[in-house]
GROMACS .gro file of C-alpha atoms in nm:
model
  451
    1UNK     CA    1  -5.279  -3.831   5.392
    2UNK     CA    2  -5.366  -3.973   5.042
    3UNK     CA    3  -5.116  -3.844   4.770
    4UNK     CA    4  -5.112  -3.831   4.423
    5UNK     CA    5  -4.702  -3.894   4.419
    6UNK     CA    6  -4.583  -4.192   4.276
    7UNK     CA    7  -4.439  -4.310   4.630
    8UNK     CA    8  -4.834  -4.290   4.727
    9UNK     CA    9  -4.964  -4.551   4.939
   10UNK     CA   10  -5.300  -4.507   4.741
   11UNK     CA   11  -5.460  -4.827   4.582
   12UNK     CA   12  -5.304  -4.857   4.262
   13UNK     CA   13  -5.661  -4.900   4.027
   14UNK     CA   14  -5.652  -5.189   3.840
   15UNK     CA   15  -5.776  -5.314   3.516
   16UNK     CA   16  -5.813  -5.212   3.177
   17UNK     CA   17  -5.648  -4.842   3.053
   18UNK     CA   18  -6.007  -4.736   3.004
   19UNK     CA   19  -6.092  -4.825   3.364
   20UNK     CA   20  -5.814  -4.672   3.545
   21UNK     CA   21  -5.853  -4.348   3.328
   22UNK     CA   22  -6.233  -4.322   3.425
   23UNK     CA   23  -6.117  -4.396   3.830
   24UNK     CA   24  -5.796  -4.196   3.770
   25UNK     CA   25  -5.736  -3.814   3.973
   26UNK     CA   26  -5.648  -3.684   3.571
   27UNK     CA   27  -5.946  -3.812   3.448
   28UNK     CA   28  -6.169  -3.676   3.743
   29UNK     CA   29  -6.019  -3.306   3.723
   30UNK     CA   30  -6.053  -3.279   3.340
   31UNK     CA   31  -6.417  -3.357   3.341
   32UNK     CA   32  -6.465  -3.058   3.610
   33UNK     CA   33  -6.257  -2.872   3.388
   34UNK     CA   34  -6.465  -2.962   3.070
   35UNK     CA   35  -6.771  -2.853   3.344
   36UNK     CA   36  -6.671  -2.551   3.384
   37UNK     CA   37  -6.539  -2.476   3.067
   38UNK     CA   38  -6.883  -2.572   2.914
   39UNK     CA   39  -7.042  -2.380   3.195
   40UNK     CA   40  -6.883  -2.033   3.115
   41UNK     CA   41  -6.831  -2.051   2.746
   42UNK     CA   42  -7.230  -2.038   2.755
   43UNK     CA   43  -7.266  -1.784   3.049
   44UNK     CA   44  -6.993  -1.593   2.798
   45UNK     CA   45  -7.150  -1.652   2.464
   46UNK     CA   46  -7.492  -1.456   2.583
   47UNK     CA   47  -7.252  -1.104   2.748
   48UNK     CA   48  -7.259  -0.924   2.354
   49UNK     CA   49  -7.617  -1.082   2.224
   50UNK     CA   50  -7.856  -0.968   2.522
   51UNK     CA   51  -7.771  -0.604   2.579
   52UNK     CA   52  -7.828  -0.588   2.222
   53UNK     CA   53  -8.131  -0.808   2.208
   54UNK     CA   54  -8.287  -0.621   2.466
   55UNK     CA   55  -8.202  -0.251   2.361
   56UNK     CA   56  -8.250  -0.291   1.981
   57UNK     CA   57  -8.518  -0.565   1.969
   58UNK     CA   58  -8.747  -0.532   2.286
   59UNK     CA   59  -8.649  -0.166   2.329
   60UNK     CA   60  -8.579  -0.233   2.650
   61UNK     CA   61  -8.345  -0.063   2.953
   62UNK     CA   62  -8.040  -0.107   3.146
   63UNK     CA   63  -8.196  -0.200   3.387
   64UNK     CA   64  -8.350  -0.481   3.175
   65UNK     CA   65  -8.067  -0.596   3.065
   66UNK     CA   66  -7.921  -0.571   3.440
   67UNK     CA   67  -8.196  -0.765   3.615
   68UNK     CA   68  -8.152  -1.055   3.305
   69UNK     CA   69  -7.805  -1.135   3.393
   70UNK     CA   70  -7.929  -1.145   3.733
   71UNK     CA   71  -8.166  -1.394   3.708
   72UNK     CA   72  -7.860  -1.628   3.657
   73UNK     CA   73  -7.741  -1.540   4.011
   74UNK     CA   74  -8.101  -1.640   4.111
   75UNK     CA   75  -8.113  -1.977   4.002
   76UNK     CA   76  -7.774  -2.060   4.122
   77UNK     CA   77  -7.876  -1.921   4.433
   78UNK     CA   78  -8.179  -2.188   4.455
   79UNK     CA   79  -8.011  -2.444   4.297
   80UNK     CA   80  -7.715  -2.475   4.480
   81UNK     CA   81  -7.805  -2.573   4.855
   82UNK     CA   82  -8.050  -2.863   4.691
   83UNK     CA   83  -7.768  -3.000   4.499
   84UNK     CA   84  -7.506  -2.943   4.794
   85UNK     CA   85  -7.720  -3.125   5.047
   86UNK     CA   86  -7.815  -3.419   4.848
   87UNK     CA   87  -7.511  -3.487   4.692
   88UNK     CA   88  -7.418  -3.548   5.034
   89UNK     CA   89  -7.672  -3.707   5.209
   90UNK     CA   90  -7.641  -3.915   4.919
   91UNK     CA   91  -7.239  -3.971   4.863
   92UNK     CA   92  -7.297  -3.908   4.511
   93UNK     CA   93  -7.136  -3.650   4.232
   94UNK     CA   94  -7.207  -3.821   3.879
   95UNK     CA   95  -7.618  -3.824   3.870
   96UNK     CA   96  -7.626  -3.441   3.989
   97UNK     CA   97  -7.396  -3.350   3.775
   98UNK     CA   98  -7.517  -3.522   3.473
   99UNK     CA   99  -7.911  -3.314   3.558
  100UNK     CA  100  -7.721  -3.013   3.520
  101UNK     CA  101  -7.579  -3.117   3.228
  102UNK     CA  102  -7.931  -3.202   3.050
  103UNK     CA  103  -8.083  -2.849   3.245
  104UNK     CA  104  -7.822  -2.675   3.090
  105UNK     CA  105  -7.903  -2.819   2.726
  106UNK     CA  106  -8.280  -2.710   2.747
  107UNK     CA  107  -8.223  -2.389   2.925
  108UNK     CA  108  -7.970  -2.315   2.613
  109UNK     CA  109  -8.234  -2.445   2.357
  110UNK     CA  110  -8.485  -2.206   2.542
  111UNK     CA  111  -8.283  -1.909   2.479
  112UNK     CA  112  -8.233  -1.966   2.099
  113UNK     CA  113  -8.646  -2.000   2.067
  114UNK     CA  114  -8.726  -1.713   2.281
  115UNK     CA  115  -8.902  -1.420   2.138
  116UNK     CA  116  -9.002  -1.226   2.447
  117UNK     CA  117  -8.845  -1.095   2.752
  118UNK     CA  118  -9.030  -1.293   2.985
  119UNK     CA  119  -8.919  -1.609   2.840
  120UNK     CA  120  -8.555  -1.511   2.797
  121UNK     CA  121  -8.609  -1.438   3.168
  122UNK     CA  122  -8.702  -1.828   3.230
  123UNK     CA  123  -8.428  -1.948   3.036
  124UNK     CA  124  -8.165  -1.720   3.203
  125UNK     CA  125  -8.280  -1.879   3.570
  126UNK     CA  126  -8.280  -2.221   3.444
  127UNK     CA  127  -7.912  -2.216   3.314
  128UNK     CA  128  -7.863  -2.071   3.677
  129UNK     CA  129  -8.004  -2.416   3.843
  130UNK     CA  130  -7.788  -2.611   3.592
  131UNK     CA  131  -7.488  -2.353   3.684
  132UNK     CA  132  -7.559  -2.468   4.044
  133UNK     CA  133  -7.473  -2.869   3.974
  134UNK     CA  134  -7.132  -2.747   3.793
  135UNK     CA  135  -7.026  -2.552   4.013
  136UNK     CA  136  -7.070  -2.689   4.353
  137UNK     CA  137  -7.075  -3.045   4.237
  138UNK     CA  138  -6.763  -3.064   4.061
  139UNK     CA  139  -6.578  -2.860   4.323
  140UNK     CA  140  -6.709  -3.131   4.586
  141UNK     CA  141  -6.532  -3.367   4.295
  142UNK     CA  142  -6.213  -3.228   4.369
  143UNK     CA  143  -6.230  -3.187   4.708
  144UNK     CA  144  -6.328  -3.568   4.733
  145UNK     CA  145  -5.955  -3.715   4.536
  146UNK     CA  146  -5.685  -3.457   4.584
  147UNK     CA  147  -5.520  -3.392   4.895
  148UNK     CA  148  -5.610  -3.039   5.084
  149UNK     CA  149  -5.289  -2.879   5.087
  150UNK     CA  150  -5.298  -2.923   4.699
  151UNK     CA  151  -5.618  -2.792   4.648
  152UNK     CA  152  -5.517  -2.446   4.584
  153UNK     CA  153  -5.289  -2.537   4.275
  154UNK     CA  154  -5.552  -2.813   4.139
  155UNK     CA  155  -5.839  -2.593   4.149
  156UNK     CA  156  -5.614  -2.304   4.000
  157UNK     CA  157  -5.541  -2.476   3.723
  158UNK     CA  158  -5.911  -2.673   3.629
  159UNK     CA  159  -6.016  -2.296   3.711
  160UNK     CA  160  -5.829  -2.227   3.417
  161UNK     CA  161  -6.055  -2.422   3.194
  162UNK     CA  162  -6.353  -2.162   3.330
  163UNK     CA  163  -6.131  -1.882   3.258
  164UNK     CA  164  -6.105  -2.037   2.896
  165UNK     CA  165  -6.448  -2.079   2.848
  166UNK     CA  166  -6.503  -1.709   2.985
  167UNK     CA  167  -6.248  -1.591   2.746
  168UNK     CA  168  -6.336  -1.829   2.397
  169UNK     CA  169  -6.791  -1.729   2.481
  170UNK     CA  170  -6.767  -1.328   2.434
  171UNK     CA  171  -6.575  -1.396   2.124
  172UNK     CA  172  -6.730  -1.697   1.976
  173UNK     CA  173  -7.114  -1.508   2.087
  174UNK     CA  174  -7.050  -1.226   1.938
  175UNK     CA  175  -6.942  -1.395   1.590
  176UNK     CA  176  -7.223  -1.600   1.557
  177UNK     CA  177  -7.468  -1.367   1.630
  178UNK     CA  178  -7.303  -1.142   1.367
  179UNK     CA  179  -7.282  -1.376   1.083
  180UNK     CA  180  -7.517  -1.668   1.212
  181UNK     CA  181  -7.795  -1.471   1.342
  182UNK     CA  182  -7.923  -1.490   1.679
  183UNK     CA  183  -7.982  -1.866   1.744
  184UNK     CA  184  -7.631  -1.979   1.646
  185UNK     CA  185  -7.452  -1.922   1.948
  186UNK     CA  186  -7.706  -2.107   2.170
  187UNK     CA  187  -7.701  -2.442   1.942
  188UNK     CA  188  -7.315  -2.424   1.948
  189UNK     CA  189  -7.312  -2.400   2.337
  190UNK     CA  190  -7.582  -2.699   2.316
  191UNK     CA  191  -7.392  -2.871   2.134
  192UNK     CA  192  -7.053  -2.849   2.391
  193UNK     CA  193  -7.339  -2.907   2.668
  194UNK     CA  194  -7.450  -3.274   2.499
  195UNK     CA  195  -7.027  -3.321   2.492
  196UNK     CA  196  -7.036  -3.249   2.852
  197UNK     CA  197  -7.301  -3.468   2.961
  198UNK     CA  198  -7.139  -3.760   2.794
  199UNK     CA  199  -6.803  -3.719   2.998
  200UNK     CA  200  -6.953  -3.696   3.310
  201UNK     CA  201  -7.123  -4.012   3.220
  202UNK     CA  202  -6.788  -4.147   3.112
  203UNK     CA  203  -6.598  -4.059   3.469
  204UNK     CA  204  -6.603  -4.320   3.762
  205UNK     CA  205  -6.784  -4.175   4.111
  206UNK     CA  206  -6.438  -4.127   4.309
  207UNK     CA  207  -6.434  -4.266   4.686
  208UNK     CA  208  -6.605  -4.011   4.961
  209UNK     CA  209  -6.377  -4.171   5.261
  210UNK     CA  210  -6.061  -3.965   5.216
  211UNK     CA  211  -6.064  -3.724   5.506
  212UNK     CA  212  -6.020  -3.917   5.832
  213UNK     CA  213  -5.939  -3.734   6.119
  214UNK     CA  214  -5.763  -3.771   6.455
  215UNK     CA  215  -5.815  -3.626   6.790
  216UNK     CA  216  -5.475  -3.459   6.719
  217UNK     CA  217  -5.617  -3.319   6.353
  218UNK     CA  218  -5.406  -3.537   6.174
  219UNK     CA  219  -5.479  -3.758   5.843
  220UNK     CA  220  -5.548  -4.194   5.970
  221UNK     CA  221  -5.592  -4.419   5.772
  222UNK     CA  222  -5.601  -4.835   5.809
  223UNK     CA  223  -5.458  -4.966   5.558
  224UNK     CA  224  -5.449  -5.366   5.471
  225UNK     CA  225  -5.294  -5.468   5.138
  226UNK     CA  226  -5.283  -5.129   4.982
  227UNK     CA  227  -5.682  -5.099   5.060
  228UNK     CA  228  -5.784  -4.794   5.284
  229UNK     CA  229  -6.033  -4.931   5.531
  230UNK     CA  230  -6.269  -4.598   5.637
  231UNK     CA  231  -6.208  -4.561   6.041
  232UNK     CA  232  -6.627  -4.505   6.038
  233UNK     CA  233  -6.822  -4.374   5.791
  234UNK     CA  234  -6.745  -4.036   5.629
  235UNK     CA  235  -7.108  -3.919   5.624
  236UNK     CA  236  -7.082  -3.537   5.588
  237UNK     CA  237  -7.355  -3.418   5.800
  238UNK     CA  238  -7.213  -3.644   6.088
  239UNK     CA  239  -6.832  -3.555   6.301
  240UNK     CA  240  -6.582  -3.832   6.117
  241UNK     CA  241  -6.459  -3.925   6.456
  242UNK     CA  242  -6.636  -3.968   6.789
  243UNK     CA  243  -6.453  -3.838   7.110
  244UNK     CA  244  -6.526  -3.778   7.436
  245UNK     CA  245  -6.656  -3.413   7.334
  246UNK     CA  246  -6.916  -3.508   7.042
  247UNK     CA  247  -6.892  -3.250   6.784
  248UNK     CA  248  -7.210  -3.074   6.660
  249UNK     CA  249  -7.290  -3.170   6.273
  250UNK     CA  250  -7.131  -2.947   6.038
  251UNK     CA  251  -7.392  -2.753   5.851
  252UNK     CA  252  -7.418  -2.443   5.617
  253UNK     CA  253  -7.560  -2.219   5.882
  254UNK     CA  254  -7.243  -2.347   6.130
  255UNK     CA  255  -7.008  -2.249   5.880
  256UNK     CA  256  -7.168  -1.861   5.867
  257UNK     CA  257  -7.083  -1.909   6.218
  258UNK     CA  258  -6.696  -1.941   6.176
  259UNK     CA  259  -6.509  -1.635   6.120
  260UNK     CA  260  -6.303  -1.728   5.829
  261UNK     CA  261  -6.555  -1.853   5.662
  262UNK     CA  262  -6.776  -1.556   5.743
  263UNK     CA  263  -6.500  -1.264   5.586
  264UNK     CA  264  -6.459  -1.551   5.257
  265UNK     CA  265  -6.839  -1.520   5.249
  266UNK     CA  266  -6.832  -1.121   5.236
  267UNK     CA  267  -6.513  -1.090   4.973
  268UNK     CA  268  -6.704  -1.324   4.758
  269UNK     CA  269  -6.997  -1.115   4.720
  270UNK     CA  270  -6.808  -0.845   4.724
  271UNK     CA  271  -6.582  -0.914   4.445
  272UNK     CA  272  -6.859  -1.106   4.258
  273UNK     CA  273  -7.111  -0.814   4.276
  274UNK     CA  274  -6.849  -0.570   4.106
  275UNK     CA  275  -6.697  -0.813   3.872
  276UNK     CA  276  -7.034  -0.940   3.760
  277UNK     CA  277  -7.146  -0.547   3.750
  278UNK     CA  278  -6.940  -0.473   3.452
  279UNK     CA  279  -7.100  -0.740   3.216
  280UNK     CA  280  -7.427  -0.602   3.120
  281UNK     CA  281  -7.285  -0.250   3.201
  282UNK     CA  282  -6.955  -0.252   2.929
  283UNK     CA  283  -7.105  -0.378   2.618
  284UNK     CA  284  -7.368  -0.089   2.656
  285UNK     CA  285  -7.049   0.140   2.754
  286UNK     CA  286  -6.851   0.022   2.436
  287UNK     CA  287  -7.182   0.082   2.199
  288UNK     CA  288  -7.232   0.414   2.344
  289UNK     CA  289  -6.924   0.524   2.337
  290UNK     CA  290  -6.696   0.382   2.072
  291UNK     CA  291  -6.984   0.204   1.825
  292UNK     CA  292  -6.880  -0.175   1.878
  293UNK     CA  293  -7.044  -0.395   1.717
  294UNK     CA  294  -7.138  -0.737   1.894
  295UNK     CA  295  -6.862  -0.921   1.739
  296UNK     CA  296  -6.590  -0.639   1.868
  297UNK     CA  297  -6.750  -0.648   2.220
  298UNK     CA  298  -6.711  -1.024   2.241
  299UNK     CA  299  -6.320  -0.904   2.103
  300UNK     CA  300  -6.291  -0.693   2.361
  301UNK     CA  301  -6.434  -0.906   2.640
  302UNK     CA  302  -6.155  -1.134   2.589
  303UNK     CA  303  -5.879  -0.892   2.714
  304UNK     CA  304  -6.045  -0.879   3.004
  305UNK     CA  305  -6.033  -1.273   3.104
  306UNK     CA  306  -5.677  -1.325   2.934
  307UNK     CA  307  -5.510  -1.255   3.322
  308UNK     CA  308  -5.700  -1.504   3.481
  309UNK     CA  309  -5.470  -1.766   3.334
  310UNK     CA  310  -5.263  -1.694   3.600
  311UNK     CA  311  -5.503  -1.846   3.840
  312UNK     CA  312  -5.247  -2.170   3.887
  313UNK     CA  313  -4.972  -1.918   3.992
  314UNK     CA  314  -5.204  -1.773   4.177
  315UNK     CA  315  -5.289  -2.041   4.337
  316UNK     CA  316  -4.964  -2.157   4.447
  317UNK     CA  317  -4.851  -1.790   4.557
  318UNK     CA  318  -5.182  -1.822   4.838
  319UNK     CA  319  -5.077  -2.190   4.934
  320UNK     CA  320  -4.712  -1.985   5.016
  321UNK     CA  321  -4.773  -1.671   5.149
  322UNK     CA  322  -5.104  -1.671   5.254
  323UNK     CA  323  -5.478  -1.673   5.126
  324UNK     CA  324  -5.584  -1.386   5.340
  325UNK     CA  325  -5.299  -1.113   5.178
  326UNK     CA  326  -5.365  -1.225   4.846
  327UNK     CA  327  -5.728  -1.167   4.843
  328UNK     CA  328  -5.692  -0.827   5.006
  329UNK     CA  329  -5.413  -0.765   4.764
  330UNK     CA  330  -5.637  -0.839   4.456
  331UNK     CA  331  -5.983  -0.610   4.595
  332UNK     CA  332  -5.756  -0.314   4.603
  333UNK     CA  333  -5.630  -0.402   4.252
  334UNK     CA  334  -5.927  -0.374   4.133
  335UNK     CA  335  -6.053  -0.064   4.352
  336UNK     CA  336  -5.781   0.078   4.124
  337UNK     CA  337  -5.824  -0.057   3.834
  338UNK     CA  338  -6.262   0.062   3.777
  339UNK     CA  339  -6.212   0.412   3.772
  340UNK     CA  340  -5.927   0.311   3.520
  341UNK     CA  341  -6.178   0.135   3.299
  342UNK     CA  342  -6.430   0.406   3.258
  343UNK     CA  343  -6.218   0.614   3.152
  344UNK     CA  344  -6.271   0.812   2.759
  345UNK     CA  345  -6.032   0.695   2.547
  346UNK     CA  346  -5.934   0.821   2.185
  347UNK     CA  347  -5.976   0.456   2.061
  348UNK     CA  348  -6.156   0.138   2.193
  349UNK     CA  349  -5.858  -0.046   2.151
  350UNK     CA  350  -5.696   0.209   2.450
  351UNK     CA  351  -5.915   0.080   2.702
  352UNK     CA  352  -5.786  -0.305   2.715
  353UNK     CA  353  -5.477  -0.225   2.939
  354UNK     CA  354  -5.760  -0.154   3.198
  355UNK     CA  355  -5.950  -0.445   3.121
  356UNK     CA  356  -5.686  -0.685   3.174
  357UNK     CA  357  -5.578  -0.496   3.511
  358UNK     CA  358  -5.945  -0.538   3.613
  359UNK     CA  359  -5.951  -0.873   3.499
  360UNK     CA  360  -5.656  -0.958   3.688
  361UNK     CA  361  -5.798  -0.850   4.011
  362UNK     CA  362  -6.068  -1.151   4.016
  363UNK     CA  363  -5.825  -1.417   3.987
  364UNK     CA  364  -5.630  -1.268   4.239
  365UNK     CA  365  -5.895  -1.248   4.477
  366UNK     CA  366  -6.051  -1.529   4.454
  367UNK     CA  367  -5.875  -1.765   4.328
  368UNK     CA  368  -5.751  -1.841   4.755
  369UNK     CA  369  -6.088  -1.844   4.865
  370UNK     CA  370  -6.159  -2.214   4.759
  371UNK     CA  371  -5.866  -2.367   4.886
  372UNK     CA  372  -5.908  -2.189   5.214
  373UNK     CA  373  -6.273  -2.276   5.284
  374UNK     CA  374  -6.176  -2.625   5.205
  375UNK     CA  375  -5.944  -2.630   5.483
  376UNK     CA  376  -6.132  -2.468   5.684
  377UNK     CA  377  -6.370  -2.762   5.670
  378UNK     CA  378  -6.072  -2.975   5.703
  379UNK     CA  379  -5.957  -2.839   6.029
  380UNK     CA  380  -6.332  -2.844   6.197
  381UNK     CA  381  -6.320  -3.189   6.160
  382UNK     CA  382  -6.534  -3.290   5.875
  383UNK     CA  383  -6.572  -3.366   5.508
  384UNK     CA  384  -6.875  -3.141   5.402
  385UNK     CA  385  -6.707  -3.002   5.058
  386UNK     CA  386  -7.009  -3.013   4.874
  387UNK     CA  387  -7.150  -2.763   5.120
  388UNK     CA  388  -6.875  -2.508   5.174
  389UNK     CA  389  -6.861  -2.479   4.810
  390UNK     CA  390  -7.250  -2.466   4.769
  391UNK     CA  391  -7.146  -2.122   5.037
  392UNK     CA  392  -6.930  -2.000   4.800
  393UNK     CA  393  -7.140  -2.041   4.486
  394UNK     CA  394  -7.444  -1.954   4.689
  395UNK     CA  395  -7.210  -1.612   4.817
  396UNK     CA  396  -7.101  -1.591   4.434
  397UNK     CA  397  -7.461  -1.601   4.312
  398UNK     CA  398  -7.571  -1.322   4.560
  399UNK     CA  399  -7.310  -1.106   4.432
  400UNK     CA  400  -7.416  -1.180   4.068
  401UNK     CA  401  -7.753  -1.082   4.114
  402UNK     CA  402  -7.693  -0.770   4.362
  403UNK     CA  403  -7.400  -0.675   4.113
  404UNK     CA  404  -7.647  -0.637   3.737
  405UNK     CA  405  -7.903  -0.523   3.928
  406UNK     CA  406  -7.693  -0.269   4.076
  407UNK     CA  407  -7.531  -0.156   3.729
  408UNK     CA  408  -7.820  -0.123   3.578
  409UNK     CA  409  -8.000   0.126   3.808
  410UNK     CA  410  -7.675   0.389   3.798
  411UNK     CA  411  -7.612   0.325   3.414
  412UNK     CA  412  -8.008   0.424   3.367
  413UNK     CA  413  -7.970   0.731   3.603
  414UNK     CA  414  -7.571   0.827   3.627
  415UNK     CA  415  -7.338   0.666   3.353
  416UNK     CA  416  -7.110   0.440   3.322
  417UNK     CA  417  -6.835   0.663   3.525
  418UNK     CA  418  -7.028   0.694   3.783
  419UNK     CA  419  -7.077   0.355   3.842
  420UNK     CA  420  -6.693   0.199   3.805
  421UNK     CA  421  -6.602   0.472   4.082
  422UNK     CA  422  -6.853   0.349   4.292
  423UNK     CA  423  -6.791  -0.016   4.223
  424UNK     CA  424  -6.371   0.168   4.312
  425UNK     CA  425  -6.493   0.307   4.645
  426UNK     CA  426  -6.715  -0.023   4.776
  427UNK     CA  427  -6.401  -0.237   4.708
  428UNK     CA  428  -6.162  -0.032   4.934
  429UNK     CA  429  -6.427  -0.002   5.199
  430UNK     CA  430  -6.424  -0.397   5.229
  431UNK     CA  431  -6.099  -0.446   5.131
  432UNK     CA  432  -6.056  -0.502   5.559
  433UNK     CA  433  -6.284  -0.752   5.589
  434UNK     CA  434  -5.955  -0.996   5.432
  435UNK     CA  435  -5.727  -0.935   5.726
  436UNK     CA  436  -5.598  -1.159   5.924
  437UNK     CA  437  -5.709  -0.912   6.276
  438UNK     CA  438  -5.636  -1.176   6.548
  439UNK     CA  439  -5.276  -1.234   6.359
  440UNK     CA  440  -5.233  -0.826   6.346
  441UNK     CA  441  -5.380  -0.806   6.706
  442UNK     CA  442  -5.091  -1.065   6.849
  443UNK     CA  443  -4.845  -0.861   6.666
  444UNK     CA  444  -4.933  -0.533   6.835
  445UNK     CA  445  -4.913  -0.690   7.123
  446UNK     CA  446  -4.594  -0.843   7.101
  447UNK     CA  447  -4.450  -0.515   6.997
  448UNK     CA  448  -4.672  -0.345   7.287
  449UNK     CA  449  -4.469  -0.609   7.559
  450UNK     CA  450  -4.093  -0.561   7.352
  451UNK     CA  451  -4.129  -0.176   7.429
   0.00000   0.00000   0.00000
């Protein structure tokens, strides 16, 4: 198996510093970081203007502002297969990546012109489709030049670059739109979005011919004079290694078919509807409640994605003890922590211990999901990253549209208490769906024969 360790048989990449930096695993995992960093600082930036926008200017609804931040989930949700499939068929990251790049830069342009609701509506599903390229292309990115059984520490730590864009975007939206007026947070995010295109331009497209695979599920590799020579061809809708029992092409639909990948599938939504529930849902809370201005929502916002930091240590904790526990672990953290949230408090400033224990819960949940799919893949005998991922952002997406929608409809008719302890029952209802049943199962029995 290919390492990153210095005692690595890898090719050592040779020529100038600026060459071996653009083929280099550094320089490939901080442009996916810049990605997603660029990625959520806008999706951020927009969580304290809309609400407002929408309530105060269009004199709209909830449930306006709900179905708007769910129009994101719906262009991810189109977006991502199209970008999964032919960035395989095609053994190509860079040129996918770089459209989203350039989609994201109009669709951020559109916002800062648009006067209506039906246009902010259009802009809102376009940055979705450019969300879909970041997300599932840059994943594939890492999937293609780190080893699996690192992947859970490598994308827990470039995961922390979307948890630093989530945290600076509430923030840095809510200032500008303060003291800039409305347009200035959508040039800025342009602006980072021009800085993003230009470094996925900069980064060399890594090798796709990593994951080789024996009959015995084991990493081969040929290797004459430090060069890897590919065993066949690592096309990813094809098995990498031809036996006696031809496997079947790995597609999206056969991964709904395996089991792990089925209960990942089902947390993700899950966690993604609540989590993405609270967005339009809070700032309306803190208005309502407390008087916030746009500039202390953004504030506030920011205790809320300050625990996700700990996605790295997350990450390793999964790799050691196991994905399955830790997810479980973090749904009931945060079945516990949404009644917590909704809570009255004397001040504003009481309800951030909440925040961050609900922000904490995400991370914690799924923050093992990547890594695991990713093996999963690995174990079936093929290299189809791009699409596992695209199944994750496509189960992420679903969640972020069901989630607004969702929160929009109770805040309209029931409140905002209402809705966290719903969000607080759902989450302990599906907690299950994370455990490991066949592993329990062999347990019982074991203890069953003992006695």
């Amino acid at each position: 198996m290919r390492s990153t360790s210095p005692t690595s048989t890898d090719p050592v990449p040779t020529g100038s510093w600026w060459s071996r930096a653009r083929r280099s695993h550094i320089g490939v995992a901080a442009v996916v970081a810049l990605t997603l960093f660029t990625d959520m600082l806008t999706y951020g930036a927009i969580l304290p203007v809309l609400p407002t926008l929408i309530i105060k200017k269009l004199k709209g609804d909830s449930s306006m502002v709900g179905f708007l931040f769910g129009c994101y989930a719906f262009g991810l949700l189109i977006a991502t297969p199209v970008f999964a499939i032919l960035s395989d068929k095609y053994q190509n990251r860079r040129w996918p990546m770089m459209g989203g790049c350039l989609g994201l830069v109009a669709s951020t342009l559109s916002f800062a012109a648009a006067e209506t609701y039906t246009l902010l509506v259009i802009a809102r599903v376009a940055q979705g489709v450019a969300g879909g390229a970041s997300w599932t292309i840059g994943l594939g990115l890492l999937a293609d030049v780190f080893p699996t059984k690192r992947l859970g520490v490598v994308m827990g730590t470039v995961l922390t670059a979307h948890t630093v864009g989530f945290a600076i975007g509430p923030a840095l939206g809510g200032f500008l739109y303060e003291y800039g007026g409305y347009s200035a947070p959508f040039l800025c995010c342009a602006g980072f979005a021009v800085l993003n295109f230009f470094a996925v331009l900069w980064v060399a497209e890594p090798p796709h011919d990593k994951h080789q695979k024996s009959t015995t599920k084991k990493y081969t590799e040929i290797e004459d004079e430090g060069a890897i020579i590919p065993i066949i061809s690592a096309e990813e809708t094809t098995p990498l290694l031809k036996n006696k029992n031809t496997q079947a092409p790995i597609t999206i639909w056969s991964l709904c078919k395996n089991w792990r990948i089925l209960c990942c599938v089902l947390c993700t939504i899950v966690s993604a509807s609540v989590f993405s529930g609270i967005e339009p849902a809070l700032p309306i809370h803190l208005e309502k409640a407390y008087g916030a201005s746009a500039s202390l929502v953004g504030f506030i916002f920011v205790f809320m994605v300050i625990p996700a930091f700990f996605a790295p240590l997350i990450g390793h904790l999964s790799d050691k003890l196991g994905r399955y526990v830790i997810s479980a672990t973090g749904m009931l953290l945060m079945a516990v922590a949404s009644p917590l949230v909704a809570i009255h408090y004397s001040s504003i400033y009481l309800i951030i211990p909440s925040l961050m224990l609900f922000g904490l819960s995400s991370p914690v949940t799924l923050t093992p999901i990547l890594p695991e799919m990713g093996e999963i893949v690995d174990e079936l005998g093929g290299s189809a990253y791009a699409q596992v991922y695209a199944l994750y952002n496509m189960a992420y997406s679903a969640g972020m549209f069901f989630g607004p929608n969702i929160a929009g409809l109770i805040m309209d008719y029931a409140g905002f208490t209402t809705l966290m302890i719903t969000f607080g029952i759902i989450l302990i209802a599906c907690s299950p769906i994370m455990m490991d049943w066949k592993l329990v199962w062999r347990q019982l029995t074991r203890l069953f024969i003992r006695d």
